[in-house]
Short mmCIF file of C-alpha atoms in Angstrom, two decimals:
data_model
loop_
_atom_site.label_atom_id
_atom_site.label_comp_id
_atom_site.label_asym_id
_atom_site.label_seq_id
_atom_site.Cartn_x
_atom_site.Cartn_y
_atom_site.Cartn_z
CA MET A 215 -2.65 -0.21 34.19
CA LEU A 216 -2.67 2.97 32.14
CA SER A 217 0.96 2.61 31.14
CA SER A 218 0.46 -0.98 30.00
CA ARG A 219 -2.61 0.02 27.95
CA SER A 220 -0.78 2.85 26.22
CA GLY A 221 2.09 0.46 25.52
CA SER A 222 -0.20 -2.05 23.83
CA TRP A 223 -1.85 0.75 21.85
CA ASP A 224 1.59 1.87 20.59
CA GLY A 225 2.14 -1.67 19.36
CA GLN A 226 -1.19 -1.65 17.53
CA SER A 227 -0.50 1.69 15.85
CA THR A 228 2.90 0.41 14.67
CA THR A 229 1.25 -2.70 13.24
CA ALA A 230 -1.30 -0.55 11.41
CA ASP A 231 1.49 1.55 9.89
CA ASN A 232 3.19 -1.63 8.66
CA ASP A 233 -0.08 -2.87 7.16
CA VAL A 234 -0.44 0.34 5.16
CA SER A 235 2.92 -0.20 3.44
CA ASP A 236 1.93 -3.77 2.49
CA HIS A 237 -1.50 -2.79 1.17
CA PRO A 238 -2.16 -4.31 -2.28
CA HIS A 239 -3.57 -1.04 -3.67
CA PRO A 240 -1.35 1.81 -2.44
CA PRO A 241 -2.37 5.34 -3.42
CA VAL A 242 -0.68 6.71 -6.53
CA SER A 243 0.92 9.57 -4.58
CA PHE A 244 2.35 7.06 -2.09
CA SER A 245 3.87 4.95 -4.86
CA LYS A 246 5.43 7.97 -6.56
CA LYS A 247 7.11 9.09 -3.33
CA SER A 248 8.46 5.79 -2.06
CA GLY A 249 9.01 3.92 -5.32
CA PRO A 250 8.53 0.21 -6.01
CA LYS A 251 11.19 -1.07 -3.57
CA LYS A 252 9.20 -0.15 -0.45
CA PHE A 253 5.97 -1.91 -1.41
CA GLY A 254 6.95 -5.31 -0.02
CA MET A 255 4.93 -6.96 -2.80
CA GLY A 256 7.75 -8.35 -4.92
CA LEU A 257 7.65 -5.35 -7.29
CA GLU A 258 11.39 -4.65 -7.02
CA PRO A 259 12.18 -5.66 -10.64
CA PHE A 260 9.54 -3.28 -12.01
CA ASN A 261 10.74 -0.05 -13.52
CA ARG A 262 8.61 3.10 -13.32
CA LEU A 263 6.82 2.51 -16.62
CA GLU A 264 5.95 -1.10 -15.78
CA LEU A 265 4.76 0.02 -12.35
CA ASN A 266 2.49 2.61 -14.00
CA GLU A 267 0.97 -0.02 -16.29
CA TYR A 268 0.53 -2.34 -13.30
CA GLN A 269 -1.34 0.38 -11.39
CA LYS A 270 -3.51 1.28 -14.40
CA ALA A 271 -4.50 -2.36 -14.79
CA HIS A 272 -5.46 -2.59 -11.13
CA GLN A 273 -7.39 0.68 -11.27
CA SER A 274 -9.38 -0.52 -14.29
CA LYS A 275 -10.09 -3.82 -12.50
CA LEU A 276 -11.31 -1.90 -9.46
CA LYS A 277 -13.55 0.28 -11.64
CA GLN A 278 -15.02 -2.85 -13.24
CA LEU A 279 -15.73 -4.31 -9.81
CA ILE A 280 -17.37 -1.09 -8.66
CA GLY A 281 -19.25 -0.74 -11.94
CA GLU A 282 -17.69 2.51 -13.17
CA VAL A 283 -16.64 1.27 -16.60
#
């Protein structure tokens, strides 16, 4: 029983890791390290400058939602 539980837990942790890479709002440090091709969000055509503008727009939207304008 223990071995089967640990096996299912390994599967869950792998799924969680995959979810992090597909997160719609990746941290800035993460995006700088891995670049736009690893996002899995269709951002492959973006160059670095466009990606920066994209992130700034999302950060300002988030601030508006939170109320930190």
